[in-house]
Short mmCIF file of C-alpha atoms and ligand atoms in Angstrom, two decimals:
data_model
loop_
_atom_site.label_atom_id
_atom_site.label_comp_id
_atom_site.label_asym_id
_atom_site.label_seq_id
_atom_site.Cartn_x
_atom_site.Cartn_y
_atom_site.Cartn_z
CA ALA A 1 -25.62 22.90 3.28
CA LYS A 2 -28.43 21.11 1.51
CA GLU A 3 -27.00 22.04 -1.87
CA LYS A 4 -23.59 20.68 -0.84
CA ILE A 5 -25.12 17.36 0.16
CA TYR A 6 -26.82 17.06 -3.21
CA ILE A 7 -23.62 17.91 -5.04
CA GLN A 8 -21.82 15.14 -3.09
CA LYS A 9 -24.59 12.70 -3.92
CA PHE A 10 -24.40 13.71 -7.56
CA TYR A 11 -20.65 12.94 -7.67
CA LEU A 12 -21.32 9.62 -6.03
CA TYR A 13 -23.97 8.89 -8.63
CA LEU A 14 -21.54 9.78 -11.45
CA ASN A 15 -18.95 7.35 -10.07
CA LEU A 16 -21.44 4.57 -9.56
CA THR A 17 -22.64 4.83 -13.15
CA LYS A 18 -19.18 4.88 -14.73
CA PRO A 19 -18.37 1.12 -14.80
CA THR A 20 -19.38 -0.69 -17.96
CA LYS A 21 -19.19 -4.33 -16.80
CA PHE A 22 -19.01 -4.68 -13.03
CA LEU A 23 -19.20 -2.51 -9.98
CA PHE A 24 -17.59 -3.80 -6.80
CA LEU A 25 -18.26 -2.00 -3.56
CA SER A 26 -16.32 -2.91 -0.48
CA TRP A 27 -16.14 -1.66 3.07
CA ALA A 28 -14.02 -2.26 6.09
CA LYS A 29 -15.40 -4.28 9.00
CA VAL A 30 -12.88 -2.97 11.52
CA SER A 31 -10.88 0.23 11.94
CA GLY A 32 -7.11 0.46 12.18
CA GLU A 33 -7.42 0.13 15.96
CA GLY A 34 -9.48 -3.03 15.64
CA LYS A 35 -12.83 -1.41 16.49
CA SER A 36 -15.81 -2.68 14.48
CA LEU A 37 -17.13 -0.32 11.79
CA ARG A 38 -20.53 -0.07 10.16
CA PRO A 39 -20.92 0.24 6.36
CA SER A 40 -21.76 3.62 4.87
CA TYR A 41 -25.38 4.63 4.36
CA LEU A 42 -24.79 4.09 0.63
CA ILE A 43 -24.52 0.33 1.10
CA GLN A 44 -27.86 0.19 2.87
CA GLU A 45 -29.36 2.38 0.18
CA LEU A 46 -28.15 0.02 -2.55
CA MET A 47 -29.37 -3.05 -0.68
CA ARG A 48 -32.78 -1.41 -0.45
CA LEU A 49 -32.80 -0.63 -4.17
CA PHE A 50 -31.50 -4.08 -5.16
CA PRO A 51 -32.83 -6.58 -2.61
CA ASN A 52 -31.09 -9.48 -4.37
CA LEU A 53 -27.63 -8.13 -3.60
CA LYS A 54 -25.77 -10.37 -1.15
CA PRO A 55 -22.58 -9.06 0.50
CA VAL A 56 -19.65 -11.46 0.37
CA ASP A 57 -17.20 -11.61 3.24
CA GLU A 58 -13.67 -11.53 1.80
CA GLU A 59 -12.35 -13.41 4.78
CA GLU A 60 -14.55 -16.36 3.95
CA LYS A 61 -13.30 -16.57 0.37
CA SER A 62 -10.31 -18.74 -0.37
CA TRP A 63 -7.50 -16.58 -1.62
CA GLN A 64 -7.80 -18.10 -5.06
CA GLN A 65 -11.30 -16.59 -5.32
CA CYS A 66 -10.26 -13.09 -4.32
CA GLU A 67 -9.73 -10.27 -6.72
CA MET A 68 -6.03 -9.64 -6.92
CA THR A 69 -3.79 -6.71 -7.70
CA ARG A 70 -0.02 -6.95 -8.09
CA ARG A 71 0.39 -5.94 -4.43
CA THR A 72 -2.13 -8.36 -2.97
CA GLY A 73 -0.80 -11.07 -5.29
CA ILE A 74 2.68 -10.70 -3.81
CA LEU A 75 1.19 -10.90 -0.32
CA ARG A 76 -0.58 -14.15 -1.26
CA LEU A 77 2.66 -15.49 -2.61
CA ALA A 78 4.37 -14.68 0.69
CA GLU A 79 1.50 -16.23 2.68
CA GLY A 80 1.76 -19.44 0.67
CA LEU A 81 5.51 -19.57 1.32
CA ARG A 82 4.98 -19.10 5.03
CA GLU A 83 2.67 -22.11 5.08
CA LYS A 84 4.90 -24.10 2.74
CA GLU A 85 5.18 -27.01 5.18
CA GLN A 86 1.57 -27.86 4.32
CA GLY A 87 2.48 -27.98 0.63
CA LEU A 88 2.34 -25.43 -2.19
CA ASP A 89 -0.85 -25.98 -4.16
CA ALA A 90 -1.49 -25.70 -7.92
CA GLN A 91 -2.97 -22.19 -7.63
CA TRP A 92 0.05 -20.94 -5.74
CA LYS A 93 2.32 -22.41 -8.40
CA GLU A 94 0.28 -20.72 -11.11
CA LEU A 95 0.49 -17.42 -9.31
CA TYR A 96 4.22 -17.90 -8.90
CA THR A 97 4.62 -18.68 -12.63
CA TRP A 98 2.78 -15.49 -13.48
CA PHE A 99 4.94 -13.35 -11.19
CA ALA A 100 8.19 -15.07 -12.25
CA GLY A 101 7.39 -14.10 -15.83
CA ASP A 102 6.51 -10.55 -14.87
CA GLU A 103 9.54 -8.33 -15.41
CA LYS A 104 8.40 -5.74 -12.84
CA SER A 105 7.99 -8.27 -10.03
CA ARG A 106 10.94 -10.58 -10.58
CA SER A 107 13.33 -9.07 -8.05
CA VAL A 108 10.65 -8.97 -5.32
CA VAL A 109 9.77 -12.60 -5.98
CA GLU A 110 13.44 -13.60 -5.72
CA LYS A 111 13.73 -11.86 -2.35
CA LEU A 112 10.56 -13.59 -1.19
CA LEU A 113 11.94 -16.98 -2.10
CA ARG A 114 15.20 -16.27 -0.28
CA ALA A 115 13.28 -15.18 2.82
CA GLY A 116 10.86 -18.11 2.53
CA PHE A 117 13.65 -20.68 2.62
CA TYR A 118 15.83 -18.78 5.10
CA LYS A 119 17.30 -20.84 7.90
CA LYS A 120 18.66 -19.16 10.99
CA GLU A 121 22.16 -20.33 11.80
CA ALA A 122 23.33 -20.44 15.40
CA GLY A 123 25.61 -17.46 15.96
CA MET A 124 29.10 -17.64 17.40
CA LEU A 125 31.40 -14.72 17.99
CA GLY A 126 34.57 -16.63 18.73
CA SER A 127 36.54 -16.31 21.94
CA GLN A 128 39.05 -13.75 20.65
CA MET A 129 36.36 -11.35 19.52
CA ALA A 130 34.37 -11.91 22.74
CA GLU A 131 37.39 -11.06 24.89
CA LYS A 132 38.00 -7.85 22.99
CA LEU A 133 34.37 -6.89 23.10
CA TYR A 134 33.52 -7.74 26.69
CA LEU A 135 36.79 -6.63 28.33
CA ASP A 136 37.30 -7.43 32.01
CA PRO A 137 35.51 -10.66 33.09
CA GLU A 138 35.71 -9.53 36.72
CA ARG A 139 33.37 -6.69 35.96
CA VAL A 140 30.51 -8.83 34.65
CA SER A 141 27.49 -7.89 36.78
CA VAL A 142 24.80 -10.32 37.94
CA THR A 143 22.20 -8.52 35.81
CA ARG A 144 24.41 -9.23 32.82
CA LEU A 145 24.78 -12.90 33.68
CA GLU A 146 21.04 -13.19 34.08
CA LYS A 147 20.51 -11.55 30.71
CA PHE A 148 22.99 -13.96 29.13
CA ALA A 149 21.18 -16.92 30.71
CA SER A 150 17.93 -15.57 29.31
CA CYS A 151 19.16 -15.10 25.71
CA ALA A 152 22.78 -14.87 24.58
CA TYR A 153 21.81 -12.70 21.62
CA ALA A 154 19.96 -10.17 23.77
CA HIS A 155 23.09 -10.01 25.93
CA PHE A 156 25.29 -9.48 22.88
CA LEU A 157 23.09 -6.63 21.64
CA SER A 158 23.04 -4.88 25.04
CA TYR A 159 26.57 -5.49 26.28
CA GLY A 160 28.49 -6.24 23.08
CA LEU A 161 26.99 -3.75 20.65
CA ARG A 162 25.85 -1.62 23.61
CA LEU A 163 22.42 -0.89 22.23
CA SER A 164 20.04 0.78 24.62
CA ASP A 165 16.63 2.34 24.64
CA ARG A 166 16.45 5.95 23.59
CA GLU A 167 16.18 8.13 26.66
CA THR A 168 13.02 10.12 26.95
CA TYR A 169 12.28 13.10 29.14
CA GLY A 170 9.83 11.77 31.64
CA PHE A 171 9.38 10.11 34.95
CA GLU A 172 9.21 6.36 34.66
CA ALA A 173 8.69 3.55 37.13
CA MET A 174 12.45 3.00 37.03
CA ASP A 175 13.12 6.57 38.18
CA LEU A 176 10.75 6.09 41.06
CA GLY A 177 12.60 2.91 42.01
CA ASN A 178 15.96 4.66 41.84
CA ILE A 179 14.85 7.56 44.01
CA ALA A 180 13.18 5.26 46.51
CA HIS A 181 16.39 3.23 46.72
CA GLN A 182 18.51 6.31 47.27
CA ALA A 183 16.12 7.71 49.84
CA LEU A 184 16.13 4.48 51.85
CA GLU A 185 19.91 4.38 51.74
CA ARG A 186 20.14 8.02 52.88
CA PHE A 187 17.70 7.42 55.67
CA ALA A 188 19.76 4.46 56.91
CA ARG A 189 22.99 6.46 56.75
CA LYS A 190 21.52 9.43 58.58
CA ALA A 191 20.21 7.13 61.30
CA GLU A 192 23.64 5.56 61.59
CA GLU A 193 25.38 8.95 61.78
CA GLU A 194 23.07 10.07 64.55
CA LYS A 195 23.47 6.68 66.24
CA LEU A 196 19.74 6.14 66.15
CA ASP A 197 18.36 2.62 66.20
CA TRP A 198 15.57 1.99 63.63
CA VAL A 199 13.44 0.33 66.27
CA THR A 200 13.80 2.81 69.13
CA MET A 201 14.14 6.09 67.22
CA PRO A 202 11.50 8.73 68.12
CA GLU A 203 8.63 8.88 65.63
CA GLU A 204 9.08 12.60 64.95
CA ARG A 205 12.76 12.27 64.12
CA ARG A 206 11.98 9.32 61.87
CA THR A 207 9.53 11.39 59.80
CA GLU A 208 11.98 14.31 59.57
CA LEU A 209 14.78 12.03 58.42
CA ILE A 210 12.56 10.41 55.81
CA ASP A 211 11.43 13.78 54.42
CA GLU A 212 15.00 15.07 54.27
CA SER A 213 16.20 11.86 52.63
CA VAL A 214 13.54 11.93 49.92
CA GLU A 215 14.04 15.64 49.20
CA SER A 216 17.80 15.39 48.86
CA SER A 217 17.52 12.20 46.77
CA VAL A 218 15.15 13.96 44.39
CA LEU A 219 17.47 16.97 44.12
CA ASP A 220 20.47 14.75 43.50
CA TYR A 221 18.69 12.63 40.95
CA GLY A 222 19.15 15.44 38.45
CA ASN A 223 15.85 14.78 36.75
CA THR A 224 14.25 18.20 36.73
CA VAL A 225 11.12 16.73 35.24
CA LEU A 226 10.04 16.06 38.82
CA PHE A 227 9.61 19.77 39.36
CA SER A 228 8.12 20.44 35.96
CA SER A 229 4.49 19.97 36.81
CA ALA A 230 2.12 19.76 39.70
CA ARG A 231 1.55 16.10 38.89
CA ASN A 232 5.19 15.35 39.34
CA GLU A 233 5.41 17.30 42.55
CA TYR A 234 2.66 15.03 43.72
CA MET A 235 5.04 12.18 42.90
CA ILE A 236 7.45 13.50 45.53
CA TYR A 237 4.65 13.39 48.07
CA ARG A 238 3.96 9.80 46.99
CA ILE A 239 7.60 8.79 47.33
CA LYS A 240 7.62 10.18 50.87
CA ARG A 241 4.60 8.06 51.74
CA LEU A 242 6.24 5.07 50.13
CA ILE A 243 9.42 5.47 52.15
CA ARG A 244 7.50 6.07 55.37
CA ARG A 245 5.61 2.84 54.78
CA SER A 246 8.82 0.99 53.90
CA VAL A 247 10.73 2.21 56.95
CA TRP A 248 7.77 1.21 59.10
CA ALA A 249 7.57 -2.30 57.63
CA LEU A 250 11.35 -2.84 57.63
CA THR A 251 11.48 -1.73 61.26
CA ARG A 252 8.70 -4.12 62.19
CA GLN A 253 10.59 -6.92 60.47
CA MET A 254 13.78 -6.02 62.36
CA GLU A 255 11.93 -5.90 65.68
CA GLN A 256 11.13 -9.61 65.44
CA GLY A 257 14.66 -10.82 65.88
CA ASP A 258 18.26 -10.03 66.69
CA PHE A 259 19.60 -8.97 63.31
CA LYS A 260 21.03 -5.46 62.96
CA PRO A 261 21.94 -3.60 59.78
CA ALA A 262 25.65 -4.02 59.08
CA GLY A 263 25.93 -2.37 55.70
CA TYR A 264 23.92 -0.37 53.21
CA GLU A 265 24.48 -0.21 49.45
CA PHE A 266 27.53 -2.38 49.97
CA LYS A 267 29.64 -2.37 46.81
CA PHE A 268 31.53 -5.47 45.63
CA GLY A 269 33.01 -6.36 42.22
CA SER A 270 30.34 -4.98 39.97
CA GLY A 271 27.35 -5.26 42.24
CA LYS A 272 25.70 -3.36 45.06
CA ILE A 273 23.84 -4.96 47.98
CA ASP A 274 21.01 -2.85 49.36
CA ARG A 275 21.32 -4.11 52.91
CA ILE A 276 23.38 -6.62 54.86
CA ASP A 277 22.16 -7.57 58.33
CA THR A 278 24.16 -9.55 60.84
CA CYS A 279 23.57 -11.12 64.19
CA GLU A 280 26.41 -12.22 66.39
CA ASP A 281 26.50 -14.78 69.14
CA GLU A 282 29.38 -16.33 71.00
CA ASN A 283 30.92 -18.33 68.16
CA ARG A 284 28.97 -17.43 65.08
CA VAL A 285 27.98 -14.49 62.93
CA TYR A 286 24.73 -14.94 60.99
CA VAL A 287 24.42 -12.99 57.75
CA LYS A 288 21.42 -12.13 55.60
CA VAL A 289 20.97 -9.85 52.60
CA THR A 290 17.96 -7.86 51.46
CA ASP A 291 17.39 -6.30 48.09
CA TYR A 292 14.77 -3.59 47.61
CA LYS A 293 12.55 -3.96 44.56
CA THR A 294 9.84 -1.72 43.23
CA GLY A 295 8.26 -4.42 41.06
CA ARG A 296 6.59 -7.64 42.12
CA LYS A 297 9.59 -9.89 42.54
CA VAL A 298 9.62 -13.31 44.16
CA PHE A 299 12.48 -15.73 44.51
CA ASP A 300 11.89 -18.67 42.21
CA ILE A 301 14.18 -21.66 42.65
CA THR A 302 13.72 -22.86 39.05
CA SER A 303 14.69 -19.47 37.63
CA PHE A 304 17.67 -19.46 39.95
CA TYR A 305 18.69 -22.96 38.90
CA HIS A 306 18.72 -21.94 35.25
CA GLY A 307 20.73 -18.79 35.96
CA LEU A 308 17.84 -16.37 35.38
CA GLN A 309 17.71 -15.15 38.99
CA LEU A 310 21.17 -15.28 40.50
CA GLN A 311 21.26 -11.90 42.17
CA LEU A 312 20.41 -12.70 45.80
CA PRO A 313 22.67 -15.75 46.26
CA VAL A 314 25.54 -13.92 44.53
CA TYR A 315 25.03 -11.03 46.95
CA LEU A 316 24.95 -13.35 49.94
CA ASN A 317 28.20 -15.00 48.85
CA ALA A 318 29.81 -11.55 48.64
CA ALA A 319 28.39 -10.53 52.03
CA LEU A 320 29.62 -13.76 53.64
CA GLU A 321 33.08 -13.09 52.30
CA ALA A 322 33.08 -9.51 53.60
CA GLU A 323 31.80 -10.51 57.04
CA GLY A 324 34.37 -13.33 57.16
CA LYS A 325 37.09 -10.69 56.90
CA ARG A 326 35.45 -8.59 59.60
CA TYR A 327 35.11 -11.46 62.04
CA PRO A 328 38.18 -13.63 61.38
CA GLY A 329 37.80 -15.95 64.38
CA LYS A 330 34.13 -16.71 63.98
CA GLU A 331 32.01 -19.13 62.01
CA ILE A 332 30.09 -17.19 59.38
CA VAL A 333 26.61 -18.63 58.83
CA PRO A 334 24.34 -17.79 55.89
CA ALA A 335 20.90 -16.90 57.29
CA GLY A 336 18.84 -15.92 54.29
CA ILE A 337 18.28 -13.97 51.10
CA PHE A 338 15.34 -11.63 50.74
CA TYR A 339 13.49 -9.32 48.43
CA TYR A 340 11.63 -6.43 49.99
CA ARG A 341 9.00 -4.80 47.76
CA ILE A 342 8.97 -1.00 48.13
CA GLN A 343 5.24 -0.50 48.10
CA ASP A 344 2.39 1.26 49.79
CA PRO A 345 -0.27 -1.44 49.55
CA ILE A 346 -3.96 -0.78 49.74
CA VAL A 347 -5.80 -3.20 52.00
CA ALA A 348 -9.37 -3.46 53.22
CA ARG A 349 -9.94 -1.89 56.64
CA GLU A 350 -10.25 -4.60 59.26
CA LYS A 351 -12.15 -4.46 62.55
CA THR A 352 -9.16 -3.22 64.49
CA ASP A 353 -6.15 -1.10 63.50
CA GLU A 354 -3.93 -3.94 64.58
CA LYS A 355 -5.59 -6.32 62.12
CA THR A 356 -5.32 -3.75 59.32
CA GLU A 357 -1.62 -3.38 60.07
CA GLU A 358 -1.26 -7.15 59.90
CA SER A 359 -2.81 -7.16 56.42
CA ILE A 360 -0.34 -4.48 55.31
CA LEU A 361 2.59 -6.40 56.79
CA LYS A 362 1.42 -9.53 55.00
CA GLU A 363 1.51 -7.63 51.70
CA LEU A 364 5.01 -6.41 52.48
CA LYS A 365 6.31 -9.75 53.70
CA LEU A 366 9.87 -10.52 52.61
CA ASP A 367 10.29 -13.17 49.97
CA GLY A 368 13.36 -15.30 49.40
CA LEU A 369 15.03 -18.30 50.94
CA VAL A 370 15.88 -18.95 54.58
CA ASN A 371 18.41 -21.18 56.29
CA GLY A 372 15.94 -23.34 58.21
CA GLU A 373 18.24 -24.19 61.15
CA GLU A 374 16.46 -23.57 64.44
CA GLU A 375 19.09 -21.06 65.68
CA VAL A 376 18.66 -19.00 62.53
CA ILE A 377 14.87 -18.97 62.80
CA GLU A 378 15.14 -17.96 66.46
CA HIS A 379 17.38 -15.03 65.54
CA LEU A 380 15.08 -14.00 62.69
CA GLU A 381 11.75 -14.23 64.44
CA ALA A 382 11.89 -15.25 68.04
CA ASN A 383 8.20 -15.96 68.56
CA LEU A 384 7.26 -17.59 65.30
CA THR A 385 4.01 -19.53 65.44
CA GLY A 386 1.80 -20.32 62.44
CA SER A 387 2.42 -18.22 59.33
CA SER A 388 4.97 -15.47 59.72
CA LEU A 389 3.92 -11.93 58.85
CA TYR A 390 7.50 -11.03 58.03
CA TYR A 391 9.34 -13.95 56.43
CA PRO A 392 8.32 -16.71 54.00
CA LEU A 393 8.03 -19.10 56.93
CA ARG A 394 5.37 -21.17 58.62
CA ARG A 395 5.74 -23.15 61.79
CA ASN A 396 3.49 -26.20 62.22
CA GLN A 397 1.90 -27.11 65.52
CA ASN A 398 4.61 -29.71 66.11
CA GLY A 399 7.12 -26.85 66.11
CA LEU A 400 8.71 -27.78 62.78
CA LEU A 401 8.74 -25.60 59.70
CA GLY A 402 5.82 -26.33 57.37
CA SER A 403 6.17 -27.19 53.71
CA ALA A 404 4.87 -23.73 52.74
CA SER A 405 8.09 -22.26 54.14
CA LYS A 406 10.77 -21.18 51.74
CA ALA A 407 13.55 -22.69 53.78
CA LEU A 408 16.30 -25.28 53.44
CA PRO A 409 18.45 -27.07 55.99
CA GLN A 410 21.85 -25.38 56.27
CA GLU A 411 23.71 -28.07 54.30
CA LYS A 412 21.29 -27.63 51.37
CA PHE A 413 21.37 -23.87 51.70
CA GLU A 414 25.13 -24.08 51.30
CA THR A 415 24.65 -26.25 48.21
CA VAL A 416 22.65 -23.37 46.73
CA LEU A 417 25.52 -20.99 47.44
CA ALA A 418 28.12 -23.36 45.97
CA TYR A 419 25.94 -23.89 42.91
CA THR A 420 25.71 -20.11 42.49
CA ARG A 421 29.49 -19.86 42.18
CA ALA A 422 29.58 -22.75 39.71
CA LYS A 423 26.75 -21.29 37.63
CA GLN A 424 28.43 -17.89 37.49
CA LYS A 425 31.60 -19.56 36.24
CA GLU A 426 29.74 -21.63 33.67
CA LEU A 427 27.82 -18.67 32.24
CA LYS A 428 30.93 -16.50 32.10
CA ALA A 429 32.86 -19.23 30.28
CA GLU A 430 30.12 -19.52 27.64
CA MET A 431 29.98 -15.75 27.32
CA TYR A 432 33.71 -15.45 26.75
CA GLU A 433 33.67 -18.31 24.26
CA GLY A 434 31.58 -15.99 22.15
CA GLU A 435 28.15 -17.57 22.43
CA VAL A 436 25.60 -15.19 20.85
CA SER A 437 22.75 -17.46 19.71
CA ALA A 438 19.23 -16.15 19.80
CA LEU A 439 17.90 -19.07 21.80
CA PRO A 440 15.59 -17.48 24.37
CA TYR A 441 14.33 -19.56 27.25
CA LEU A 442 10.81 -20.87 27.70
CA LEU A 443 9.79 -21.61 31.26
CA GLY A 444 6.13 -22.39 31.75
CA GLU A 445 4.37 -19.48 30.10
CA ASP A 446 7.31 -17.09 30.35
CA THR A 447 9.92 -16.54 27.68
CA GLY A 448 13.09 -14.50 27.43
CA CYS A 449 11.41 -12.43 24.74
CA ASP A 450 8.52 -11.19 26.94
CA PHE A 451 10.03 -7.85 27.93
CA CYS A 452 12.98 -7.82 25.56
CA ALA A 453 13.64 -4.44 23.96
CA CYS A 454 15.43 -6.11 21.03
CA LYS A 455 12.32 -7.83 19.66
CA ASP A 456 12.21 -5.74 16.51
CA ILE A 457 15.83 -6.23 15.57
CA CYS A 458 16.88 -9.75 16.51
CA GLY A 459 14.90 -11.53 13.79
CA PHE A 460 13.64 -14.24 16.11
CA ASP A 461 10.49 -15.68 14.59
CA GLN A 462 9.34 -19.17 15.49
CA ARG A 463 8.08 -19.70 11.95
CA ILE A 464 11.67 -19.56 10.71
CA GLU A 465 13.64 -22.76 10.79
CA GLY A 466 16.31 -22.59 13.49
CA CYS A 467 14.34 -20.17 15.71
CA GLU A 468 13.31 -22.14 18.72
CA TYR A 469 12.82 -21.57 22.40
CA ARG A 470 15.10 -23.33 24.84
CA GLN A 471 12.62 -25.17 27.01
CA LEU A 472 13.60 -25.16 30.67
CA GLN A 473 12.29 -27.61 33.19
CA LYS A 474 10.42 -26.58 36.33
CA TYR A 475 11.53 -27.90 39.70
CA SER A 476 10.32 -27.92 43.27
CA LEU A 477 12.72 -26.64 45.91
CA GLU A 478 13.83 -30.17 46.81
CA GLU A 479 14.20 -31.31 43.19
CA ALA A 480 16.22 -28.22 42.32
CA VAL A 481 18.63 -28.87 45.20
CA GLU A 482 19.07 -32.50 44.08
CA CYS A 483 19.88 -31.30 40.53
CA MET A 484 22.36 -28.79 41.95
CA LYS A 485 24.06 -31.52 43.95
CA GLU A 486 24.29 -33.69 40.88
CA LYS A 487 25.88 -30.88 38.90
CA LEU A 488 28.31 -30.16 41.69
CA GLY A 489 29.15 -33.86 41.98
CA ILE A 490 27.79 -34.10 45.53
CA LYS A 491 26.34 -37.49 46.51
CA LYS A 492 22.53 -37.70 46.45
CA SER A 493 20.99 -37.06 49.85
CA GLN A 494 19.15 -39.86 51.61
CA LYS A 495 15.46 -39.06 51.75
S1 LIG B 501 13.45 -10.89 21.42
FE1 LIG B 501 13.90 -12.93 22.22
S2 LIG B 501 15.28 -13.86 20.74
FE2 LIG B 501 15.26 -11.67 20.32
S3 LIG B 501 17.00 -10.89 21.43
FE3 LIG B 501 15.23 -10.65 22.75
S4 LIG B 501 15.19 -12.51 23.99
FE4 LIG B 501 16.58 -12.91 22.27
#
């Protein structure tokens, strides 16, 4: 071993003594993964032998001072072009002159210039092509409309060119969401078949139904990966816990009022509503919809206004129509739209079990928008005082709904529903005119590009002229409703 070390050192020595004029030694400060690196022992050895040696940090040199090869020269040329707005200096021009005269580099330099002065043109497909490509406008789903509102080009790539992620053999968060959805639906159907009420069903039967629902959903899912390892079998156990927790929370929410499930996984046009609940009194039928989500989803009025979050109001419109047919003689009243997060939250243990349960219910509280009419609130949560554990509502001491509530008076709630129909129409019209521009939205800190799978292929780069975000304005609930009214041509409300 010792001999080998000396042989290595000898080779090193031979290399170090080869140069006749200069010897440059360089070392990397960081690794490929960005971790900091220390120089080799040789550097320290040389510094000890030649105390006057001073390392120079390449990053601190201007690029004109750096040693340059053909490759790094081209990179500098490209860098200069990228910053061309600040002016191309004399050194850059000299470098360019050298490369332009260099036979070997000419074609690369030409490409660089073309790229450097590239301007992105707004794309347009034309209505004829769009109609052929997108087929039946009636089958445009809400997800698709939301995608279009986010970025027309991303929509074109997914639904026009039909690009999609390569499928991999694994168990992803989306699979968990799908199975959880199916299991909840099965549970509801089984309960319905056996004429069991969610609230009064015996605990034992509830657990059995949940276990059966999860097991058959997993079998049906057709993803054998779930049985391929002990870890994945553990996933099944987790899904069961998740569904148990969800059924418990959903039942507690139902217990508070008079609404009863009227439909599960209700299909309409090209959408599917997870749950429709209704409540009937003498003259009216109140309708609310709930969508189950596995991610952290909240209803944001600004996103809705700009067409980025249309799902719940579109679903409620469809549910209202369906219930209208079922109860022809009655007034159909929209009661609310809700997201329920399928989750098994971890909370700190409180002094009593009851308090701990309250913390869990708070975590699983429905989010959305409520029709704030007193009758509706009464039917949703009969004994509401203070902050609700179940709905995004808060009742002040004077008995009125507090400003923290996500609620609107019925007339304004109906404006939201009317605006939904108008927005759907508007987006569809643009889509079928052939709009395909890569103009992603920017709303606060969020952009359409954040989770877009097309990032590497769309060519959107803010440094390129013509690539810009579409800045969307934020609104409060009240402001958004006023804007909706304006768009719908409804007179401004008196404040
Ligand atoms: S990355 Fe951004 S610009 Fe490109 S397609 Fe996606 S949303 Fe549109």
